[in-house]
Coordinates of C-alpha atoms in Angstrom, one line a residue:
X1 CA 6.8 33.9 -10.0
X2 CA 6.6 30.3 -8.7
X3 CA 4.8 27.7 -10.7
X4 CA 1.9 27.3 -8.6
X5 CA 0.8 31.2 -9.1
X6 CA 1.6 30.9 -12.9
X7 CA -0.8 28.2 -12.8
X8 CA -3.4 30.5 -11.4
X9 CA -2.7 33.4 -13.0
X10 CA -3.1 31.5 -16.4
X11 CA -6.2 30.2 -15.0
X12 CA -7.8 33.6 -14.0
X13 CA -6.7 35.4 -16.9
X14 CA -8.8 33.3 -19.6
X15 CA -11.4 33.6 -17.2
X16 CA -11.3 37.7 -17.0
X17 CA -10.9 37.2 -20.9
X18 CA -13.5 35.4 -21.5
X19 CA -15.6 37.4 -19.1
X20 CA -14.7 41.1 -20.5
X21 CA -15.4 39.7 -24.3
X22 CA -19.2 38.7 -22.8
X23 CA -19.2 41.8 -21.2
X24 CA -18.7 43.8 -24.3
X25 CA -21.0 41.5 -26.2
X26 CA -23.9 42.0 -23.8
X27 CA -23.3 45.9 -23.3
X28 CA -23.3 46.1 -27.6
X29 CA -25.9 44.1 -28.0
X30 CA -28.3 46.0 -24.9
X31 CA -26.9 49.3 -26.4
X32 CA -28.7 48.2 -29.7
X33 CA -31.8 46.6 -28.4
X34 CA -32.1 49.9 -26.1
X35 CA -31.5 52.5 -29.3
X36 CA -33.9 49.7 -31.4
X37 CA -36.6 49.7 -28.5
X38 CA -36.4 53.7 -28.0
X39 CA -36.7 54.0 -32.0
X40 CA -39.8 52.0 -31.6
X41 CA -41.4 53.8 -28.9
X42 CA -40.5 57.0 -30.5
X43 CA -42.2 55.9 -33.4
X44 CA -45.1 54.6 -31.7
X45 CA -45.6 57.8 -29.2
X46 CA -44.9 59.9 -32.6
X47 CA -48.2 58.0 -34.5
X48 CA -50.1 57.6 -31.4
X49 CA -49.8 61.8 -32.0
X50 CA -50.0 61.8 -35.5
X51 CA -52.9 60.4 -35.3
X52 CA -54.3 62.6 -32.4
X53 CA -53.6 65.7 -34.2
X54 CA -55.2 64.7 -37.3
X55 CA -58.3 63.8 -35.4
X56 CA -58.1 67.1 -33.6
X57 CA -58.1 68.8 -36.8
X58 CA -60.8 67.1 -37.8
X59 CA -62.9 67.8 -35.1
X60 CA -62.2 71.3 -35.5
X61 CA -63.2 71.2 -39.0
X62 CA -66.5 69.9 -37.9
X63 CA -67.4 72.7 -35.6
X64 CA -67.0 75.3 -38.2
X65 CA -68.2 73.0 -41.3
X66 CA -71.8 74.9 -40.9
X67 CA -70.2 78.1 -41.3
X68 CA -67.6 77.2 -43.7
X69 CA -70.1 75.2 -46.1
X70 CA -72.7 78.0 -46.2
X71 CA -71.0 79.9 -48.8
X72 CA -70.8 83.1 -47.1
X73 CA -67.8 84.5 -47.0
X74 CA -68.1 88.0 -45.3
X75 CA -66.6 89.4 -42.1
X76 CA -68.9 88.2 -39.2
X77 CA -69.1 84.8 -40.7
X78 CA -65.6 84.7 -40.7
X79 CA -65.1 86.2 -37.2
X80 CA -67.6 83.4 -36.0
X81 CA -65.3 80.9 -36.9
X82 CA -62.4 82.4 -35.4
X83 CA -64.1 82.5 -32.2
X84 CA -64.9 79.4 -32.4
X85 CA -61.9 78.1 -33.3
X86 CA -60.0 80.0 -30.6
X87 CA -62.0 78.5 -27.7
X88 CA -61.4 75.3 -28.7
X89 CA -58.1 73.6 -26.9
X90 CA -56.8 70.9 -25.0
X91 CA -54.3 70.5 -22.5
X92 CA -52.1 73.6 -21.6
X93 CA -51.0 73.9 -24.7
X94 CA -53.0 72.6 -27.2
X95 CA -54.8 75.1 -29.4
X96 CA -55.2 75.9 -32.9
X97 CA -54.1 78.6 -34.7
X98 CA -55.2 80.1 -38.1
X99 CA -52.8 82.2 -40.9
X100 CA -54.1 83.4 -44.6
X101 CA -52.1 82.3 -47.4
X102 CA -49.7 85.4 -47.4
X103 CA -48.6 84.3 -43.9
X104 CA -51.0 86.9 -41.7
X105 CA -51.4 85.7 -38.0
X106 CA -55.1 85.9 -38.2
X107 CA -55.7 83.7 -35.0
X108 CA -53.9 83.0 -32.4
X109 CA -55.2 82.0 -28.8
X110 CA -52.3 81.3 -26.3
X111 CA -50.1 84.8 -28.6
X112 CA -52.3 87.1 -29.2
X113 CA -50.2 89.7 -29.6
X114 CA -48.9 87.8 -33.0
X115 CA -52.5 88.7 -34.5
X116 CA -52.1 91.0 -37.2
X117 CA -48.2 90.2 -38.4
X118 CA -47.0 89.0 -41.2
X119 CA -44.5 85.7 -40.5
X120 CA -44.1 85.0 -43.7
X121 CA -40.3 85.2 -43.7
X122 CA -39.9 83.7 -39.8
X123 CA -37.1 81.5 -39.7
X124 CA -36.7 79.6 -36.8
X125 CA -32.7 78.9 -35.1
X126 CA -31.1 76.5 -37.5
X127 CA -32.6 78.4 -40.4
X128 CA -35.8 77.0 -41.7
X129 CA -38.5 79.0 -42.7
X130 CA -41.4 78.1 -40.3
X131 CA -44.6 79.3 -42.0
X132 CA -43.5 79.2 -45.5
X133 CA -43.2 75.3 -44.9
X134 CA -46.6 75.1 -42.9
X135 CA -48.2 77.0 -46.3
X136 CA -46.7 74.7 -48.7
X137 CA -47.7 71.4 -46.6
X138 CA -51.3 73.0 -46.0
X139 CA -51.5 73.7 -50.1
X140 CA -50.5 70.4 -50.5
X141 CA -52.9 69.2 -49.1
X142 CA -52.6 68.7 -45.5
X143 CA -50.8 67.1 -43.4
X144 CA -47.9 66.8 -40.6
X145 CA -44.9 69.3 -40.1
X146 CA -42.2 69.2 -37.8
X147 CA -40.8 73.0 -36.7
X148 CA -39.2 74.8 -33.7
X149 CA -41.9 77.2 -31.9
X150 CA -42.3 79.2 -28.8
X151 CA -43.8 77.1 -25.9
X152 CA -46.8 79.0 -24.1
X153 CA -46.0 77.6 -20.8
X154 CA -42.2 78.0 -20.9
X155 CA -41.5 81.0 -23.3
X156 CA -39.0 78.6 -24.9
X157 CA -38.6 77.6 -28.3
X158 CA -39.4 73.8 -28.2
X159 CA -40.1 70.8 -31.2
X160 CA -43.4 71.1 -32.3
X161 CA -45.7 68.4 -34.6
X162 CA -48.4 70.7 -36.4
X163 CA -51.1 69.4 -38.3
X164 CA -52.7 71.9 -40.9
X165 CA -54.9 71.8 -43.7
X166 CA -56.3 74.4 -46.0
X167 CA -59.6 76.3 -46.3
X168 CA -59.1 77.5 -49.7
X169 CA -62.8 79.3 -49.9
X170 CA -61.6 81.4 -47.2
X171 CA -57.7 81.8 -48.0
X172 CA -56.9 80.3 -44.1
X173 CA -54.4 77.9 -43.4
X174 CA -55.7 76.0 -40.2
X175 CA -53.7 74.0 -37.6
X176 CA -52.3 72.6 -34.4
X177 CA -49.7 71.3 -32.7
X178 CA -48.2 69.4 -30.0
X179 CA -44.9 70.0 -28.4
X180 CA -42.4 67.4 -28.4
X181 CA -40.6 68.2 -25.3
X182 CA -42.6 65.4 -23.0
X183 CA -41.6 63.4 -25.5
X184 CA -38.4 63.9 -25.3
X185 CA -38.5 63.9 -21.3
X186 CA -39.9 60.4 -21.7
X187 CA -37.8 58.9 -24.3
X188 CA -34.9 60.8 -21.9
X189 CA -37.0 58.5 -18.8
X190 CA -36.4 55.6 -20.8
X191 CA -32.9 55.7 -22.2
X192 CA -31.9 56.5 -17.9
X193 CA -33.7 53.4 -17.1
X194 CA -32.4 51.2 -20.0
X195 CA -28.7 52.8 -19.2
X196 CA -29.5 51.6 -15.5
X197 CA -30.2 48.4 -16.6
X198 CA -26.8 48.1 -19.0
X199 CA -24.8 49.4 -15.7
X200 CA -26.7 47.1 -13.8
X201 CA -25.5 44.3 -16.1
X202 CA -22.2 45.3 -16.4
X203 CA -21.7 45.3 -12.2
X204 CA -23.3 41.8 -12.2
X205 CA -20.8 40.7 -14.8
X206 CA -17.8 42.4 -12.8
X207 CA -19.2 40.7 -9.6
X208 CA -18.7 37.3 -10.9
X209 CA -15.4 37.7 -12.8
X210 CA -14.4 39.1 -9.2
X211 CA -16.1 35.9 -7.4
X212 CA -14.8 33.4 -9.8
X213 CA -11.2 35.0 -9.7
X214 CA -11.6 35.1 -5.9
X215 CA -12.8 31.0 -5.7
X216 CA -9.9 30.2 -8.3
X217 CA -7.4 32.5 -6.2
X218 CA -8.7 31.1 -2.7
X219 CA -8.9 27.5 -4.3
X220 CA -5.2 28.0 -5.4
X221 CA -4.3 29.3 -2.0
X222 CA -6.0 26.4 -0.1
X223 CA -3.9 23.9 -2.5
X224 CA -0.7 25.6 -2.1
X225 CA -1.3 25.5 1.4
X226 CA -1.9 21.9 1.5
X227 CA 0.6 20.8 -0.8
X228 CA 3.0 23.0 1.3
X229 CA 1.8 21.1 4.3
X230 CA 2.5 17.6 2.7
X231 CA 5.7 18.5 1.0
X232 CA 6.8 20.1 4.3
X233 CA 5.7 16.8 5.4
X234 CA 7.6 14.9 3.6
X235 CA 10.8 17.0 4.0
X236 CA 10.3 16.2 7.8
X237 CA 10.1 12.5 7.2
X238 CA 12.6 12.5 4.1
X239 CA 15.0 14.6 6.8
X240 CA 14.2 12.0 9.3
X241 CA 15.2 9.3 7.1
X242 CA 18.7 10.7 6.0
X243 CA 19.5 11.3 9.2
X244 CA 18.3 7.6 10.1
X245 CA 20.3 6.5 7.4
X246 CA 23.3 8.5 8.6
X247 CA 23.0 7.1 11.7
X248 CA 23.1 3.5 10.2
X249 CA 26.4 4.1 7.7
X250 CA 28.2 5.6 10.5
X251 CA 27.2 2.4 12.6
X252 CA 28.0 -0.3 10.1
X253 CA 31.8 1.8 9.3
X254 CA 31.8 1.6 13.4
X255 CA 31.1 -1.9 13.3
X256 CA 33.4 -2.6 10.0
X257 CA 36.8 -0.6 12.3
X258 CA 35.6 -2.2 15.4
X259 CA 35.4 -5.8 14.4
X260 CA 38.0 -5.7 11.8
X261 CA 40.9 -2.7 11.5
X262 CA 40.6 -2.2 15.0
X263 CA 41.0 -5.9 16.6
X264 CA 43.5 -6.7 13.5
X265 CA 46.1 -3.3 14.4
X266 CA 45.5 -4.4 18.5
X267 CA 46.7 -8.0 17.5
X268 CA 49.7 -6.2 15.0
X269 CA 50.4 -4.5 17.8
X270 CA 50.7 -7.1 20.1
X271 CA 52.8 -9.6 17.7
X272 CA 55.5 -6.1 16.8
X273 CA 55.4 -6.1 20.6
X274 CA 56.1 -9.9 21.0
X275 CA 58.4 -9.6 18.3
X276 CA 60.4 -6.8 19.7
X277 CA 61.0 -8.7 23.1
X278 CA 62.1 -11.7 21.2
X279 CA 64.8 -9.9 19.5
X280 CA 66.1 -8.3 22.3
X281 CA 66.4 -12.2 24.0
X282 CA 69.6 -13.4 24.3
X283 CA 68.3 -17.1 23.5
X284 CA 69.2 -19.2 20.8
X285 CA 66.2 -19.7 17.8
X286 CA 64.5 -16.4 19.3
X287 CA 65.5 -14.4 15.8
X288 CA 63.7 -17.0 14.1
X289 CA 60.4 -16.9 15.9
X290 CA 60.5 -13.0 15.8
X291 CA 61.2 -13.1 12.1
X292 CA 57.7 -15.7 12.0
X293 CA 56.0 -13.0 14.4
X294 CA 56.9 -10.1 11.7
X295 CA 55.9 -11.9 8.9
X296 CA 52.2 -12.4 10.5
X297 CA 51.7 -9.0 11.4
X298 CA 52.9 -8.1 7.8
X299 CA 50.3 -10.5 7.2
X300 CA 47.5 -8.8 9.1
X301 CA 48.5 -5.3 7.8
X302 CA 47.7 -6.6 4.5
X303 CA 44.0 -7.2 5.6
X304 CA 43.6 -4.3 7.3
X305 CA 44.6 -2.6 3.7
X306 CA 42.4 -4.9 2.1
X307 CA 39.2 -3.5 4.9
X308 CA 39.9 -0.2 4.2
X309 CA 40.1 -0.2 0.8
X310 CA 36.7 -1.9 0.7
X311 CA 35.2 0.4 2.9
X312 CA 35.7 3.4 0.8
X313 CA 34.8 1.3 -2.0
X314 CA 31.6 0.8 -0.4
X315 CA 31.4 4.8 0.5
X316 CA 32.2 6.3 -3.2
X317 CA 33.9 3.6 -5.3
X318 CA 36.6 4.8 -7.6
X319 CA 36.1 2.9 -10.1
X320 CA 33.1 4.2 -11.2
X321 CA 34.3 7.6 -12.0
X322 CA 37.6 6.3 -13.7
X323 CA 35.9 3.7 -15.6
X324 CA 32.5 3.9 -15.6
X325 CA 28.6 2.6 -14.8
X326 CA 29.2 -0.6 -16.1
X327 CA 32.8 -1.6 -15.1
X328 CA 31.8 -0.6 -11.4
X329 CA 28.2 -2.6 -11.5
X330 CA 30.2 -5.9 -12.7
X331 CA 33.0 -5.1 -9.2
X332 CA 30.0 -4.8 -7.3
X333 CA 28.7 -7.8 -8.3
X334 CA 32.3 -9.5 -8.3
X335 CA 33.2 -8.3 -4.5
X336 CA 29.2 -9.8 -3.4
X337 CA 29.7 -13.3 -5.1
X338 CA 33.4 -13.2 -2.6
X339 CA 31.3 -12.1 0.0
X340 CA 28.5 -13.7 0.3
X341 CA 29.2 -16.8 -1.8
X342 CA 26.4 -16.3 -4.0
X343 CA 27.0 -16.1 -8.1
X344 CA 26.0 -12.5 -9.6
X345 CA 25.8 -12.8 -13.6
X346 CA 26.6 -9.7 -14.6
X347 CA 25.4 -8.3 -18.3
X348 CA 25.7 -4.9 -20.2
X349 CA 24.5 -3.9 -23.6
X350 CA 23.9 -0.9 -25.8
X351 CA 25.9 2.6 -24.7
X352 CA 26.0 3.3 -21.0
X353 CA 28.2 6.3 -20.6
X354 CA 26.2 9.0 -21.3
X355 CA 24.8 9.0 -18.1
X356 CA 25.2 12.4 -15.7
X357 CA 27.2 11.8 -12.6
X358 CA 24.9 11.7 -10.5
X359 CA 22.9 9.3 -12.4
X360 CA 25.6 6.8 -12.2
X361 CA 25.9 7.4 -8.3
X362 CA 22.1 6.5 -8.0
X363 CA 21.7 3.7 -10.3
X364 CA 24.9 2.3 -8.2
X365 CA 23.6 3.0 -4.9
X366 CA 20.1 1.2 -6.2
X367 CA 22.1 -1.9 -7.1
X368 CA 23.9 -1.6 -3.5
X369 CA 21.3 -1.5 -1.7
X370 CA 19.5 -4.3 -3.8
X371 CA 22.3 -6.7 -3.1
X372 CA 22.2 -5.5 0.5
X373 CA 18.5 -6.3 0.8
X374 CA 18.3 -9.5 -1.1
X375 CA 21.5 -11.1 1.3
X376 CA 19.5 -10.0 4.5
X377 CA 16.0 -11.2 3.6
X378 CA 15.8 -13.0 -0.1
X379 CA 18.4 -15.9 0.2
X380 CA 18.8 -15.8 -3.4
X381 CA 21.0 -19.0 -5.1
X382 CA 21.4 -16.7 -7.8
X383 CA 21.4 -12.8 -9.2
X384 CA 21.1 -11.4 -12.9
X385 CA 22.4 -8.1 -12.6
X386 CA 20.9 -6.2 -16.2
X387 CA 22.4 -2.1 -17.9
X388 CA 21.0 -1.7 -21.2
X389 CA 21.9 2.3 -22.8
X390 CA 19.7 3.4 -25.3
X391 CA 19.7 6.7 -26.6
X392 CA 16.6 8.1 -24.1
X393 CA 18.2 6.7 -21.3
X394 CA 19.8 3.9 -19.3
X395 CA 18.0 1.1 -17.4
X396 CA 19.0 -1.2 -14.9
X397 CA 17.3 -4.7 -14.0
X398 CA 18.2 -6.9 -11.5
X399 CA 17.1 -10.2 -11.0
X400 CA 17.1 -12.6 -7.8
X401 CA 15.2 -16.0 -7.4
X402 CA 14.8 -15.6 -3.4
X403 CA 12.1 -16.0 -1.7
X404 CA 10.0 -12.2 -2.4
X405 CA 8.4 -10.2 -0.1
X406 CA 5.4 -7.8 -0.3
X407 CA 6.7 -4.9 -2.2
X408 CA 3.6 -2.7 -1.3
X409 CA 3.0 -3.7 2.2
X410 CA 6.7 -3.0 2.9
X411 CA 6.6 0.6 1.2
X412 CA 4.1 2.1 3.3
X413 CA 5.1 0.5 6.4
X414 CA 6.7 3.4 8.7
X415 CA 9.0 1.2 10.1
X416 CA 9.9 -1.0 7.7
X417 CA 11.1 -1.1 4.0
X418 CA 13.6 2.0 4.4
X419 CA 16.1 0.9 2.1
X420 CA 13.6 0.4 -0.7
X421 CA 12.1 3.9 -0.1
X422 CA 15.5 5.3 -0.7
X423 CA 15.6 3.6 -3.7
X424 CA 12.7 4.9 -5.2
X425 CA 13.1 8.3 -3.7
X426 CA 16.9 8.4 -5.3
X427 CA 15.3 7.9 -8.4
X428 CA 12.4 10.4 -8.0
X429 CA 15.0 13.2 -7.1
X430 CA 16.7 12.3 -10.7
X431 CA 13.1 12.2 -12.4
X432 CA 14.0 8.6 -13.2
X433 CA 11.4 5.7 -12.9
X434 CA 11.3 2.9 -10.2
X435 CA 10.1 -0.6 -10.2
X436 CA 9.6 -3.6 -8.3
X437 CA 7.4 -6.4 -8.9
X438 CA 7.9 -9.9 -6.2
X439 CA 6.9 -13.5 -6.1
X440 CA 7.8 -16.4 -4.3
X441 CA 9.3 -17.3 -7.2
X442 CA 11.4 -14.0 -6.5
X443 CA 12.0 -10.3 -7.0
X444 CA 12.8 -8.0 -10.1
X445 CA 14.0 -4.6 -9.8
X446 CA 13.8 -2.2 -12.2
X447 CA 15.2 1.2 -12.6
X448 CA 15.2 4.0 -15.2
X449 CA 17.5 7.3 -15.6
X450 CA 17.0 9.4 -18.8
X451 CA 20.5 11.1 -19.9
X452 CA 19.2 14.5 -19.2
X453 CA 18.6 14.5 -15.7

C-alpha cells in the first residue's frame, strides 16, 4: 500500500469509527426513548381505560340502584336487574356480565350458553384461576383485574381489563371488561413506526459515513492525481535537465581533448616526426637538434598526463574515496587557486567521515559547482571554503566576496540558474538542506547532509 492511500485509509477509518460509535449511541438511546415512550402510552391508554371501566361500572350500578336499594330480594326483582343489566353495552364487545359468589354464570349477554355453569375452577392457559381471582378482587372490594378470556367477535382467547364490584345483598359479583388486543395492535402501530424511524436514522447515518468516505476518497484521488501530474512534471523537467547537463560535461571534456590532449599529441606527433627525419640526416649537429626535439615532446606528453589526470579528477576524484570529504574539498580548492589565480582558504573542524558515499559525492559536486559559478559570474578576490562534522550531520559553507547575484530571481528562471538548481536538487535527493543568501557584498552557500541519508 503506497503512502498516499495509507494516508486515506487512516483518514476514513476514524471517520467510519467515529461514525458507527454515533450510530450505536443514537440507535441505544432511540431504542430506550421508544421502549420509555411506549411504556408511557401503554400506561396512559391502560388509565384512560381504567378509568372508563370504572365509570362504566358505575353507571351500571345506577341503573339498577332503584331495584337494588329497595330491599327486596325475590326472583322478579332480581331478574329485572338482570335484564337490565344485559341490555346494557358498548361497542362490540363491551358488556357486563354477572356471577354469585360460588362462581354461577348467572348473566351473560354476548355467551349465553355459559348461563347456568359453575366456573369456579376455570383456569385460563398459563394456569391462573380466572373467576376465583375476579371473586376475591370483587370481595375486596372492587376493582381492576387483568385475565385471558374468550373474545365475542373472534372466538379467541384475548387479554382482558375487568372491572367488578360486589352486591353483597344479592350474593352477585358484577363486571366488565375491555379487551386488550387494540391495545396491543396500537402499541404494535407504534413500536413499527418508532422502528421505522430508528432504521430511518441508521440509513441517514450510513449515507453520510458513505458521502464523507466518498469526498475523503475522491479528495484523495484528485490530490494524487495532481501531485502525480506535478511530480511527473518535474521528472520531465528534472530528465530534461540531466540530459542538458549531460550534454554540457560531454561538451566541456570535448572542449578539454580538443583544445588540449588533442592539439598537444598533433604537435608530439609532429616534433617525433621532425625528430625521426633528423636522425636519419646525414648532417653534422642533426643528432643534437633531434635529441632537443625529443626532449620537447617528452615535455608535451607530460602535459597531456597532467590534462588527463585532471579531467578525471574533475569526473570522480580519487582522492575523495581514498582519503576522504575533507582532504578532497582542500585539492579542490588547491587545483582552483592554480587555476584561476584566486586564494581558496580552506578550513575543517569536528569529525567528517561519517558521511555515506553518496553524501560526500554531493557535498563535493555542491562545492564544484560553487567554485565553477563564482569564476564565471562572481569575480571573487577571495573564497572561505567551511566542513564542520557534528554528530547529526556534516555542513558545508562556502564563502566568496564577489559581486552576488539574485539568488531567487535566478532559481525560477527557466533558462537560467541551472547549476544552482542542481545544487539544491542534489541535496533534496539526499534529504539534506540547501542555502544561499547574496549581497553585493557577496554570496554564502550553505549546505547540510545528516549521516543517515
Amino acid at each position: 500500500m503506497q503512502l498516499r492511500q495509507k494516508v486515506i485509509f487512516l483518514a476514513i477509518t476514524p471517520l467510519i469509527l467515529a461514525l458507527c460509535a454515533i450510530a450505536w449511541a443514537v440507535r441505544h438511546q432511540s431504542v430506550l426513548l421508544a421502549e420509555q415512550q411506549r411504556a408511557t402510552i401503554q400506561q396512559a391508554y391502560l388509565s384512560s381505560k381504567e378509568a372508563e371501566l370504572k365509570h362504566y361500572v358505575t353507571l351500571a350500578s345506577h341503573s339498577i340502584s332503584h331495584l337494588y336499594d329497595s330491599g327486596r330480594n325475590d326472583v322478579d326483582t332480581r331478574q329485572e336487574a338482570m335484564r337490565i343489566l344485559s341490555s346494557l353495552s358498548y361497542g362490540d364487545d363491551g358488556y357486563f356480565f354477572l356471577y354469585d359468589m360460588q362462581g354461577n354464570t348467572l348473566m351473560h349477554p354476548r355467551q349465553p350458553e355459559l348461563v347456568g355453569q359453575n366456573l369456579f375452577e376455570l383456569r385460563d392457559e398459563r394456569g391462573q384461576p380466572t373467576i376465583q381471582n375476579l371473586l376475591q378482587r370483587a370481595r375486596a372490594g372492587g376493582g381492576l383485574e387483568r385475565y385471558m378470556w374468550i373474545k365475542p367477535s373472534t372466538h379467541k382467547p384475548v387479554a382482558k381489563l375487568g372491572y367488578v364490584v360486589a352486591m353483597p345483598k344479592w350474593g352477585w359479583m358484577m363486571g366488565t371488561g375491555i379487551y386488550l388486543d387494540d391495545v396491543e395492535r396500537a402499541l404494535e402501530k407504534i413500536d413499527v413506526q418508532q422502528s421505522g424511524n430508528i432504521q430511518n436514522t441508521m440509513l441517514w447515518i450510513a449515507g453520510i459515513a458513505v458521502a464523507a468516505s466518498v469526498a475523503i476518497a475522491s479528495s484523495g484521488l484528485a490530490l494524487n492525481i495532481s501531485e502525480l501530474r506535478v511530480a511527473d512534471a518535474k521528472l520531465k523537467v528534472l530528465a530534461q535537465r540531466v540530459v542538458e547537463s549531460q550534454e554540457e560535461e560531454r561538451a566541456r571534456l570535448s572542449r578539454d581533448l580538443h583544445d588540449g590532449i588533442s592539439q598537444w599529441l598533433v604537435s608530439i606527433k609532429l616534433q617525433i616526426e621532425a625528430g625521426i627525419i633528423r636522425l636519419s640526416s646525414a648532417k653534422p649537429g642533426q643528432r643534437e637538434a633531434a635529441q632537443a626535439v625529443f626532449e620537447h615532446a617528452a615535455d608535451q606528453l607530460s602535459n597531456v598526463m597532467g590534462e588527463v589526470r585532471r579531467i578525471s579528477h574533475n569526473l570522480r576524484p580519487a582522492i575523495l574515496d581514498d582519503l576522504g570529504l575533507a582532504a578532497a574539498l582542500h585539492h579542490l580548492g588547491q587545483e582552483y587557486t592554480l587555476s584561476s589565480g584566486t586564494p581558496v582558504h580552506f578550513e575543517a573542524s569536528g569529525c567528517t567521515d561519517g558521511l555515506p558515499d553518496v553524501a560526500n559525492t554531493v557535498l563535493f559536486r555542491v562545492a564544484q559547482e560553487a567554485l565553477t559559478n563564482i569564476e564565471r559570474h562572481a569575480g571573487a578576490h577571495r573564497i572561505d571554503i567551511a566542513l564542520s562534522g557534528a554528530e547529526a550531520g556534516v555542513t558545508l559553507r562556502i564563502q566568496d566576496d564577489g559581486a552576488g547575484f539574485d539568488a531567487e530571481g535566478i532559481a525560477e528562471h527557466p533558462k537560467r540558474g541551472i547549476g544552482l538548481r542542481n545544487m539544491m536538487e542534489r541535496m533534496e535527493a539526499i534529504g539534506g538542506r540547501f542555502d544561499i543568501v547574496s549581497s553585493d557584498g557577496g554570496t554564502v552557500l550553505t549546505a547540510y547532509a545528516g549521516n543517515h541519508v
